[in-house]
PDB file of C-alpha atoms in Angstrom:
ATOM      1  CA  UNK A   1      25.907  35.531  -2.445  1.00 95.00           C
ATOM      2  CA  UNK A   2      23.360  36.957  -4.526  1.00 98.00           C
ATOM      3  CA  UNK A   3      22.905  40.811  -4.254  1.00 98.00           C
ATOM      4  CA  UNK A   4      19.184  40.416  -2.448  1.00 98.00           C
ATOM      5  CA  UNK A   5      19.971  37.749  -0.257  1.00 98.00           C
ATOM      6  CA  UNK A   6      19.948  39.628   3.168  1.00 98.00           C
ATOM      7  CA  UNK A   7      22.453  38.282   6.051  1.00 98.00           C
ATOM      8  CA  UNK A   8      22.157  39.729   9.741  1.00 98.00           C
ATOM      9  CA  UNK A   9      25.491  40.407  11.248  1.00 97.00           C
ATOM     10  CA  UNK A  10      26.320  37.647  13.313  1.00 98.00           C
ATOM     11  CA  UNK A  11      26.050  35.315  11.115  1.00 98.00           C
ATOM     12  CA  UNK A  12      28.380  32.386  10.370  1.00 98.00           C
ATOM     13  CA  UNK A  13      28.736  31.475   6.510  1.00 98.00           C
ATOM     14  CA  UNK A  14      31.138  28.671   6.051  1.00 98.00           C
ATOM     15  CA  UNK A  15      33.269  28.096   2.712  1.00 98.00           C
ATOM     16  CA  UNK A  16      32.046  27.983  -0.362  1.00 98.00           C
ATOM     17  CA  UNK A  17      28.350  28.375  -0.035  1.00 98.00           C
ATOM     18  CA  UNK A  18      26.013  29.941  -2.149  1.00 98.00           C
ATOM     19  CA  UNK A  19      23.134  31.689  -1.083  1.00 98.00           C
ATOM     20  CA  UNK A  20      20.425  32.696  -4.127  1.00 98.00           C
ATOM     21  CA  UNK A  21      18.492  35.701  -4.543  1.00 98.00           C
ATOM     22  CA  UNK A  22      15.722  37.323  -1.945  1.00 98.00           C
ATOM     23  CA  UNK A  23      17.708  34.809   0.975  1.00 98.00           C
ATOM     24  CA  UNK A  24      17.261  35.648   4.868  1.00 98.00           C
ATOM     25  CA  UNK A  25      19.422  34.705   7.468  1.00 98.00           C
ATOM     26  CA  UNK A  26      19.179  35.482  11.214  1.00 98.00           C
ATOM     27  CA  UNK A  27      22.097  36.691  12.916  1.00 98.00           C
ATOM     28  CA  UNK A  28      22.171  33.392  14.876  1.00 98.00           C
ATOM     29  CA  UNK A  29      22.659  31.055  11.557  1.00 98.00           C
ATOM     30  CA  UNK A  30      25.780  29.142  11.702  1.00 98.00           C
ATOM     31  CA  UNK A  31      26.109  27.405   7.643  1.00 98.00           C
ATOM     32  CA  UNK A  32      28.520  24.959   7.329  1.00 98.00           C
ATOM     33  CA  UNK A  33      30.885  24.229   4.410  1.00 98.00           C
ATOM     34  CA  UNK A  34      29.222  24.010   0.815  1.00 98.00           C
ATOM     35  CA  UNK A  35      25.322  24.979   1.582  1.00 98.00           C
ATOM     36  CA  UNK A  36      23.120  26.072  -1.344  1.00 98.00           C
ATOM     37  CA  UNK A  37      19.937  27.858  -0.982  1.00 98.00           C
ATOM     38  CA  UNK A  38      18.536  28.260  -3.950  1.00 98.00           C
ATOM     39  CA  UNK A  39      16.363  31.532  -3.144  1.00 98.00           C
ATOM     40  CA  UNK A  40      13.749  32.689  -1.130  1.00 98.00           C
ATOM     41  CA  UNK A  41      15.051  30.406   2.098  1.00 98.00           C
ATOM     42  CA  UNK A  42      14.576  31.873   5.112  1.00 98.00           C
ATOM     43  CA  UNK A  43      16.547  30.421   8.380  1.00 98.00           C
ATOM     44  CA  UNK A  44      15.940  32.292  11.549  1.00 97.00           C
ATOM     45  CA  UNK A  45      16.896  31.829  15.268  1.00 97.00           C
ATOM     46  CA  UNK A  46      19.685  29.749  16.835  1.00 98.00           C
ATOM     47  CA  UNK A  47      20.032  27.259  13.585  1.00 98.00           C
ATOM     48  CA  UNK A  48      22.806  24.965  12.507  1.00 98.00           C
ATOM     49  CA  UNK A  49      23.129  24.125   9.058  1.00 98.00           C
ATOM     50  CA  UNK A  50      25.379  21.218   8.050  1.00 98.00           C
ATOM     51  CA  UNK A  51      27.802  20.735   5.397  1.00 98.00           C
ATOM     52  CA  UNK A  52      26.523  20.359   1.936  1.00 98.00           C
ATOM     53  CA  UNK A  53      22.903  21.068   2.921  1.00 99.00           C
ATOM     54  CA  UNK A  54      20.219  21.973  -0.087  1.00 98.00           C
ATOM     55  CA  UNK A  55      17.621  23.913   0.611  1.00 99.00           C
ATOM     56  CA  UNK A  56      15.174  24.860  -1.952  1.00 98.00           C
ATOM     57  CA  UNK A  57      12.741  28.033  -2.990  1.00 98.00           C
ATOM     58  CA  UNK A  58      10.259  28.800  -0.017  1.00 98.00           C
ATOM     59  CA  UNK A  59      11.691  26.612   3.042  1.00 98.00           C
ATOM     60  CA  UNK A  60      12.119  28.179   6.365  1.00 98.00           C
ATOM     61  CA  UNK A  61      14.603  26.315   8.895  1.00 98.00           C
ATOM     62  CA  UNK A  62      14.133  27.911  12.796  1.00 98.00           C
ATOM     63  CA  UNK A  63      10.884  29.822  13.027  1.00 98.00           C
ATOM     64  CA  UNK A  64       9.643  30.114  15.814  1.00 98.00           C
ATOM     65  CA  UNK A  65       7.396  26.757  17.455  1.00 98.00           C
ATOM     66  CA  UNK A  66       3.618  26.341  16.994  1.00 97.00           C
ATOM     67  CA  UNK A  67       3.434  26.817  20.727  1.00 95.00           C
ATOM     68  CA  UNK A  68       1.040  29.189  22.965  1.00 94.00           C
ATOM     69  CA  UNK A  69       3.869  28.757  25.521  1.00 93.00           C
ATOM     70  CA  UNK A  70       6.523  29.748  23.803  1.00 95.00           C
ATOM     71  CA  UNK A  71       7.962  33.418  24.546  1.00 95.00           C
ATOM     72  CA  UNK A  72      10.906  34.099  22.542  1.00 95.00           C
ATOM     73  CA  UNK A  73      13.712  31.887  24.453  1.00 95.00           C
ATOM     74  CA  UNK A  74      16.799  30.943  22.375  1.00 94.00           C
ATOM     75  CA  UNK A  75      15.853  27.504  21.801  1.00 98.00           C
ATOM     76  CA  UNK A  76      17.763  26.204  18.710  1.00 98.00           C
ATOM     77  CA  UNK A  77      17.020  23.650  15.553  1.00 98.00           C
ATOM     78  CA  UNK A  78      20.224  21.637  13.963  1.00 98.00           C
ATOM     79  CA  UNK A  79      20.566  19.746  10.195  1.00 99.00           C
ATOM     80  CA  UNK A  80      22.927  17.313   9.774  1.00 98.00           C
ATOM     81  CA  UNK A  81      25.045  17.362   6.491  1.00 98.00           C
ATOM     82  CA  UNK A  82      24.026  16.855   2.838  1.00 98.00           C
ATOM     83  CA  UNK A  83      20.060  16.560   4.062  1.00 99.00           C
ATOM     84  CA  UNK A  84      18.198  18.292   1.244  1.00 98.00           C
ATOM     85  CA  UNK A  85      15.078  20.430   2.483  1.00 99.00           C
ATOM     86  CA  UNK A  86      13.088  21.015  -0.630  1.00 98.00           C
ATOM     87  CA  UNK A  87      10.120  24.433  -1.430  1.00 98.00           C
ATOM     88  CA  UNK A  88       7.899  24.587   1.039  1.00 98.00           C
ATOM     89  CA  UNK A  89       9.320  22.369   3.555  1.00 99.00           C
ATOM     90  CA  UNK A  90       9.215  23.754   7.392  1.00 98.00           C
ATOM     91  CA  UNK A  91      11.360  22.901   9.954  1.00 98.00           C
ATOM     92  CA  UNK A  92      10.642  24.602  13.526  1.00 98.00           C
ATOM     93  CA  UNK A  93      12.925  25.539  16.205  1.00 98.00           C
ATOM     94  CA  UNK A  94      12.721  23.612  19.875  1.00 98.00           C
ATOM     95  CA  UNK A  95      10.593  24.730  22.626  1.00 97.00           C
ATOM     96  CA  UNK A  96      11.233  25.467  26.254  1.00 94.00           C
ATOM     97  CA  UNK A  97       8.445  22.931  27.240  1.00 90.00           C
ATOM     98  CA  UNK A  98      10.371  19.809  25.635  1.00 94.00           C
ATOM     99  CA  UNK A  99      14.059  19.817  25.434  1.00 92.00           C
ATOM    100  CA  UNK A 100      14.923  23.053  23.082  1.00 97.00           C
ATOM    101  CA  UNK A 101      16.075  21.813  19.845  1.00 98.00           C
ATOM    102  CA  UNK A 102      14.073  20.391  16.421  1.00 98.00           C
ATOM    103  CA  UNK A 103      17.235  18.024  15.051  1.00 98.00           C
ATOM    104  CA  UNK A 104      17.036  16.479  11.295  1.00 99.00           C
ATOM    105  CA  UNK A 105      19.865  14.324  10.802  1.00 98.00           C
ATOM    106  CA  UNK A 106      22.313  13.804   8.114  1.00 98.00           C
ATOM    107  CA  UNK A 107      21.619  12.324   4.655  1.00 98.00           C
ATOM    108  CA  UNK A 108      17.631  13.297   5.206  1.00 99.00           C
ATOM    109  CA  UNK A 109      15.390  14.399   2.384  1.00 99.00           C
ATOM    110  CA  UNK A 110      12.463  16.328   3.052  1.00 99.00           C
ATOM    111  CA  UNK A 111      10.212  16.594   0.379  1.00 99.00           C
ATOM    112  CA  UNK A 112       8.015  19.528  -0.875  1.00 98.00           C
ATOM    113  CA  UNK A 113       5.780  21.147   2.007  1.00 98.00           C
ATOM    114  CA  UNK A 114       6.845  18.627   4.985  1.00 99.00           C
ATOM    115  CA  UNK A 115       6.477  20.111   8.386  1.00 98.00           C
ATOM    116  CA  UNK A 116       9.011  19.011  11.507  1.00 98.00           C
ATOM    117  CA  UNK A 117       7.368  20.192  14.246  1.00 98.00           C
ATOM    118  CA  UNK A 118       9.011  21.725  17.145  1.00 98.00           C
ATOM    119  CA  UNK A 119      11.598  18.965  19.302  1.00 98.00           C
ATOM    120  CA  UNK A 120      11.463  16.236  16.976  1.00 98.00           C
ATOM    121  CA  UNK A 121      13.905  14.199  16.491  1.00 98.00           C
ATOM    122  CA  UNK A 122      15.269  12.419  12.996  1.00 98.00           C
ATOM    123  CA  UNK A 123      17.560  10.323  12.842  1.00 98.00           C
ATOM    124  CA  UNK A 124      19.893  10.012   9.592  1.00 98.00           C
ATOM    125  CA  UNK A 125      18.634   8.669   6.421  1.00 98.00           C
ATOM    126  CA  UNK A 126      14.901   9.695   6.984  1.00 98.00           C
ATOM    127  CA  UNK A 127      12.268  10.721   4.195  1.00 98.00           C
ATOM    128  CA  UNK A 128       9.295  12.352   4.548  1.00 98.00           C
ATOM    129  CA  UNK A 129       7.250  12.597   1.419  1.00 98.00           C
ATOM    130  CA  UNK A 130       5.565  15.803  -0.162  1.00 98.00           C
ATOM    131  CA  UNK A 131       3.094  17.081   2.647  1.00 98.00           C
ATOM    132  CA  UNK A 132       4.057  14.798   5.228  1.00 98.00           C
ATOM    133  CA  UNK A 133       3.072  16.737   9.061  1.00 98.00           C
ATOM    134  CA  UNK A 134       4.938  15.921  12.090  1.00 98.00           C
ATOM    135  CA  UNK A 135       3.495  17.187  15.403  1.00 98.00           C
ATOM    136  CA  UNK A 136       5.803  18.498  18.188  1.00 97.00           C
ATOM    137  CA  UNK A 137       8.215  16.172  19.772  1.00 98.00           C
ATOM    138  CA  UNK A 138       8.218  13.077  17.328  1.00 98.00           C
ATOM    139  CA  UNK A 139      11.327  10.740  16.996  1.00 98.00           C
ATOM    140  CA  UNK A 140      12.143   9.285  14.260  1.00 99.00           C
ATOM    141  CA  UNK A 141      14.780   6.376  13.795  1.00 98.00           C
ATOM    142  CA  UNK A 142      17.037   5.912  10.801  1.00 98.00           C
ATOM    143  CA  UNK A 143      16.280   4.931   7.504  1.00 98.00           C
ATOM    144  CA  UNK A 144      12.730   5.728   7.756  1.00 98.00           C
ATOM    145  CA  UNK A 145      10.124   6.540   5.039  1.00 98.00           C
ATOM    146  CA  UNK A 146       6.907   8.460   5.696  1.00 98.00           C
ATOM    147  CA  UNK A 147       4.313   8.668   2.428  1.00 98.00           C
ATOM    148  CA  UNK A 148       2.952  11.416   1.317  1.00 98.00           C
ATOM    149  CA  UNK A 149       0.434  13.599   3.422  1.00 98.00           C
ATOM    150  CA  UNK A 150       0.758  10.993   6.421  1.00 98.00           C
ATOM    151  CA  UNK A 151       0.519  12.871   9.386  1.00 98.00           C
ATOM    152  CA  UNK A 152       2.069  11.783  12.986  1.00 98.00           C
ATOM    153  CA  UNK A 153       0.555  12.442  16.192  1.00 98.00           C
ATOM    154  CA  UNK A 154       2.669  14.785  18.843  1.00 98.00           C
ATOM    155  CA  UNK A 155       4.961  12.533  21.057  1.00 98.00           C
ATOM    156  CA  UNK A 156       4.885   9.442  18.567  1.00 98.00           C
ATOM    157  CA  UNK A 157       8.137   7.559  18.642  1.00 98.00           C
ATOM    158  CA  UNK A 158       8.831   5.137  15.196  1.00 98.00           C
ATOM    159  CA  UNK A 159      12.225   3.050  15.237  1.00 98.00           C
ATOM    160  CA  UNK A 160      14.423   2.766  12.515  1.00 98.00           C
ATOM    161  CA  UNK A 161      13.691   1.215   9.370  1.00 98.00           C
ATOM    162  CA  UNK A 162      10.044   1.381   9.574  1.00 98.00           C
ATOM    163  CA  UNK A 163       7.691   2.336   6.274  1.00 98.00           C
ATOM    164  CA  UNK A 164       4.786   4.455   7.072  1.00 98.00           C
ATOM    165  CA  UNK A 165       2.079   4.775   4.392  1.00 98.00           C
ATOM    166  CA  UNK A 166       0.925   7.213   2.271  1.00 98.00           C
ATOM    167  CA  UNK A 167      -2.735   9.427   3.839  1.00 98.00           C
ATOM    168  CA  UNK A 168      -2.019   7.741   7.005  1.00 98.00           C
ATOM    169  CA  UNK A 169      -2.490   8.897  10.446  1.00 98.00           C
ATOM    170  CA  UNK A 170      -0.140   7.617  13.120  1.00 98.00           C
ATOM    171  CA  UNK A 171      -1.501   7.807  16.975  1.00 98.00           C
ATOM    172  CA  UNK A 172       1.349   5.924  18.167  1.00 98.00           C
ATOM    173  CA  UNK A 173       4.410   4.385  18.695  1.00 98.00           C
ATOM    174  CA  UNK A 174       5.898   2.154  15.413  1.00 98.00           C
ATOM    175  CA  UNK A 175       8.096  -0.667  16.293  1.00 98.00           C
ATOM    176  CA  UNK A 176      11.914  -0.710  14.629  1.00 98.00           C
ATOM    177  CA  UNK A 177      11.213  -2.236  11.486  1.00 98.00           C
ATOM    178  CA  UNK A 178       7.584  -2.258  11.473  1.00 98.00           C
ATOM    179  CA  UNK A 179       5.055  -1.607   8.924  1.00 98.00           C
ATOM    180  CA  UNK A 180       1.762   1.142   8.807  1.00 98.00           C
ATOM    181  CA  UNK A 181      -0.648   1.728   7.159  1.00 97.00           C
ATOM    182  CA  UNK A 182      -4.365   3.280   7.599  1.00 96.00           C
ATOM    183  CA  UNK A 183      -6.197   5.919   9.321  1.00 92.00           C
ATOM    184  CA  UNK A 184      -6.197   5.678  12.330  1.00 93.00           C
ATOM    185  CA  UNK A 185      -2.730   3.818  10.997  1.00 97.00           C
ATOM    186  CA  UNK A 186      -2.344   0.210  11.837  1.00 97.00           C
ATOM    187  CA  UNK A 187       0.618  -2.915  11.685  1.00 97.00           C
ATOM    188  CA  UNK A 188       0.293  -4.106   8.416  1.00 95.00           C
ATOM    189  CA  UNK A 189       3.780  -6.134   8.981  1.00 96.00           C
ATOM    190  CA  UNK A 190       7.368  -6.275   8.609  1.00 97.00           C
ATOM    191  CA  UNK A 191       8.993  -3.741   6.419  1.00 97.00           C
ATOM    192  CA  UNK A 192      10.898  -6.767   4.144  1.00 95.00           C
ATOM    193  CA  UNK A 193      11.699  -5.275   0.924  1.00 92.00           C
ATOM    194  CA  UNK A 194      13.422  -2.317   2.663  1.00 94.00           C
ATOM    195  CA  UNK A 195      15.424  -5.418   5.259  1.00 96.00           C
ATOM    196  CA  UNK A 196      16.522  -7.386   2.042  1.00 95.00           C
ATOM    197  CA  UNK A 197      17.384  -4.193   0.480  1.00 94.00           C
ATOM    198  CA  UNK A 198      19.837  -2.959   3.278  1.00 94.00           C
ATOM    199  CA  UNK A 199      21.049  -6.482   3.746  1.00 96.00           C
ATOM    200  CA  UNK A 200      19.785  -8.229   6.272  1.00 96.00           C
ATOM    201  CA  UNK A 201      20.390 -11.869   5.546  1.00 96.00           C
ATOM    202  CA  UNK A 202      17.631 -14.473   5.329  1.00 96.00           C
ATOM    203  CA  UNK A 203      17.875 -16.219   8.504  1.00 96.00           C
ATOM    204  CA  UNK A 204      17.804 -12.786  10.538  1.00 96.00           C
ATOM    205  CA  UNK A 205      14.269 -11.871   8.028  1.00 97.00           C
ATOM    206  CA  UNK A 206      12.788 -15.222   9.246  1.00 97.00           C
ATOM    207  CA  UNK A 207      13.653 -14.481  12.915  1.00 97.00           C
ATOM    208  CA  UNK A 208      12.249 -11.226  12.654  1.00 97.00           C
ATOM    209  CA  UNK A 209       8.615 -13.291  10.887  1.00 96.00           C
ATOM    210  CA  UNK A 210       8.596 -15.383  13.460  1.00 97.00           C
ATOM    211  CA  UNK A 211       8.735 -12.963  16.450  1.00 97.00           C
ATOM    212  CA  UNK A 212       6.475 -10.313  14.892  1.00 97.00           C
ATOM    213  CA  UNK A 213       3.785 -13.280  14.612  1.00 96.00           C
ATOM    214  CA  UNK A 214       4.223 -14.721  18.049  1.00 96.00           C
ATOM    215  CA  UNK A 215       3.756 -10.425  18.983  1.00 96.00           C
ATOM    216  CA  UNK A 216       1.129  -9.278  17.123  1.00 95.00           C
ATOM    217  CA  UNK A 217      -0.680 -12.359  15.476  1.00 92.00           C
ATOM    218  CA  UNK A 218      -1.188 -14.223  18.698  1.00 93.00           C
ATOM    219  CA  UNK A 219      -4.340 -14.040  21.650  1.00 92.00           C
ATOM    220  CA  UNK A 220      -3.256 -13.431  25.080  1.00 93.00           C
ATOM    221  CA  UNK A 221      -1.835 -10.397  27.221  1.00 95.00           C
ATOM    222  CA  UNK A 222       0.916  -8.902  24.932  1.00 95.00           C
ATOM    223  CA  UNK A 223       3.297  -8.712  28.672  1.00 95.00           C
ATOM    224  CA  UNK A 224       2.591 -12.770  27.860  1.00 97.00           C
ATOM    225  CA  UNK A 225       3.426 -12.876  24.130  1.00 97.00           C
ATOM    226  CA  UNK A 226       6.328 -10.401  25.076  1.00 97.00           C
ATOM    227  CA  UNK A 227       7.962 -12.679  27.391  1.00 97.00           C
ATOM    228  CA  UNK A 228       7.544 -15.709  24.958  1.00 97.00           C
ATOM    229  CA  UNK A 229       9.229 -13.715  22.316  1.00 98.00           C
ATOM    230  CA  UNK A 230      12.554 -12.862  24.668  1.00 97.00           C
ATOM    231  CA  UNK A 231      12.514 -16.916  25.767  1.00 97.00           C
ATOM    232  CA  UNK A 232      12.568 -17.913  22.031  1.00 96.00           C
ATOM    233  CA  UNK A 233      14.646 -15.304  20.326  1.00 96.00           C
ATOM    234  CA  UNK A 234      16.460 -13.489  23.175  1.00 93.00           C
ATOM    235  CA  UNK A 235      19.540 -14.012  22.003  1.00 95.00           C
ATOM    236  CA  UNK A 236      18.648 -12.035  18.417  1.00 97.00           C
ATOM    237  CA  UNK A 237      20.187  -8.368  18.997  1.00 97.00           C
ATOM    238  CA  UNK A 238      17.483  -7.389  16.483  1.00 97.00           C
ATOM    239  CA  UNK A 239      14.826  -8.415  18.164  1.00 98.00           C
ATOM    240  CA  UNK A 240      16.164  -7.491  21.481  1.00 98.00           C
ATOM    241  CA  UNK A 241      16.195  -4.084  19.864  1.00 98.00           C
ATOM    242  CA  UNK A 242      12.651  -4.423  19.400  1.00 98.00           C
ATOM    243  CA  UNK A 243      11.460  -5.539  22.746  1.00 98.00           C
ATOM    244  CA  UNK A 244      13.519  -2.794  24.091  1.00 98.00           C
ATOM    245  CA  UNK A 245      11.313  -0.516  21.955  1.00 98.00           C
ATOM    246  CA  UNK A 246       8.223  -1.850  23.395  1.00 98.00           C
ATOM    247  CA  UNK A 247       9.630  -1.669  27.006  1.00 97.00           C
ATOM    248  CA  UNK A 248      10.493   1.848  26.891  1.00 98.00           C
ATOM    249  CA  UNK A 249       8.310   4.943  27.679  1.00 96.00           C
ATOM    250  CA  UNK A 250       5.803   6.066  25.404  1.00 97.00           C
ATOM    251  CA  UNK A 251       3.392   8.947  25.772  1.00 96.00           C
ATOM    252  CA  UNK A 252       1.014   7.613  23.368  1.00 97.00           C
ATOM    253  CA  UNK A 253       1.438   3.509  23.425  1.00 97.00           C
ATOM    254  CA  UNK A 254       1.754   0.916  21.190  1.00 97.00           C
ATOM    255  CA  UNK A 255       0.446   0.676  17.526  1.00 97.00           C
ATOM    256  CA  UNK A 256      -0.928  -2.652  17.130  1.00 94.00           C
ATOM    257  CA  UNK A 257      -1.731  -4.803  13.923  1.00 93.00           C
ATOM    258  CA  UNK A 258      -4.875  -5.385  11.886  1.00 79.00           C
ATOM    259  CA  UNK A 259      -7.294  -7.549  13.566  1.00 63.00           C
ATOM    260  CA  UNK A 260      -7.994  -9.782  10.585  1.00 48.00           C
ATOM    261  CA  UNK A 261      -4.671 -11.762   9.838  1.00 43.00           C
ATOM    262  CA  UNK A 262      -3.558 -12.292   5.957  1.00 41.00           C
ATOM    263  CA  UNK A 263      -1.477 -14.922   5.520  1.00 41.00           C
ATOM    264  CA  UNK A 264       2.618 -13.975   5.062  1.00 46.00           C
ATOM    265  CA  UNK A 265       0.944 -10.624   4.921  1.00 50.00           C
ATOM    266  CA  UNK A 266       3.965  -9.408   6.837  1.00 55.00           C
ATOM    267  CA  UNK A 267       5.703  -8.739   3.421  1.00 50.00           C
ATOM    268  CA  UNK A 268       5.694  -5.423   2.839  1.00 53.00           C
ATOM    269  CA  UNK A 269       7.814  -3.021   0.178  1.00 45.00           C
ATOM    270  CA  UNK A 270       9.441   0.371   0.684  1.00 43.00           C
TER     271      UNK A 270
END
């Protein structure tokens, strides 16, 4: 512990961590094995800091929410190990009003000045580029990249393995994985690159083509397409997983695809 870093009684400092020069930590900080803040971190409130986190110069981990309704209340904010929080990065504590606690999963890298708003939810594996802005109560799946200075509406839900591009600005919910891209942000198609990359095998990647066309490239009611899709490829846990996306509540809806169809334009890298 460097001879600046300041550390409220109370706090909990696990083994072998090493906290760098002009460091605060609130007496409610519980650090688990093998953290490293570099200097200048400040973590405040009810915060849980997993094993082997990195946080760099600048980031704060538990302020207090961006919330006119918030009065003080012990709400809490929890990283999951080895996530690395680089300068700038912000990472607000949970608010009465949703369900009390901001959680970043493990394995997560949050690049330089991202904002996690207060009672979001990321699941492990998630990257959100430099200057990346997530409103209050966003979830986030696993395995999910966000592009540079994209910014997500409050109360957005995006499923796992979904890309989301860089400068866009998502209104709504992004099915498991999907595609974005745009402002307002828009389906541009299946996230392939990043399927073949974790190993999905080909016939599951054509399943997948086939039901996001018969979703999102097709006229009628999507209730219509919806049921279509379950009678042809019902049977696909993958695609179950998707249409049990779609079914579930949403405070801001569906994001839908680009009006104009590109052919096989459903291929798209992460």
């Amino acid at each position: 512990m460097h001879p600046t870093a300041i550390v409220a009684e109370g706090a909990s400092i696990g083994a072998n961590c090493r906290i760098g020069p002009y460091c605060m930590i609130g007496a409610d900080a519980v650090l688990g094995r093998d953290v490293v803040l570099v200097s200048h971190v400040v973590i405040d409130g009810h915060a849980s800091i997993g094993d082997a986190v990195q946080v760099s110069p600048f980031a704060t981990i538990g302020m207090a929410p961006q919330d006119l309704k918030y009065k003080g209340q012990p709400t809490r904010v929890v990283i999951g190990a080895r996530t690395q929080i680089r300068e700038h990065a912000t990472i607000h504590r949970g608010s009465v009003g949703g369900h009390g606690v901001t959680t970043v999963g493990a394995d997560c890298l949050l690049m330089v000045n991202a904002h996690v708003g207060h009672d979001s939810t990321l699941d492990h594996h998630v990257i959100l580029a430099n200057n990346v802005m997530l409103g209050g109560h966003v979830q986030i799946g696993d395995t999910v990249f966000v592009g540079g200075g994209a910014a997500i509406h409050q109360f957005v839900r995006i499923g796992r393995q979904v890309v989301v591009g860089g400068m866009s600005g998502v209104e709504a919910d992004i099915i498991p994985f999907g595609a974005v891209m745009g402002n307002r942000a828009r389906l541009t198609g299946l996230n392939l690159i990043g399927l073949k990359r974790r190993g999905f095998p080909r016939p599951q990647i054509n399943i997948l083509r086939a039901a996001f066309r018969s979703l999102f490239r097709h006229a009628g009611e999507l209730r219509d397409r919806m049921q279509v899709v379950e009678a042809e490829h019902g049977q696909d846990p993958v695609v179950q997983e998707i249409l049990g996306f779609m079914r579930a509540d949403s405070h801001r809806g569906l994001c839908r695809a680009r009006r104009v169809a590109v052919e096989d334009d459903d291929a798209t890298e992460s």
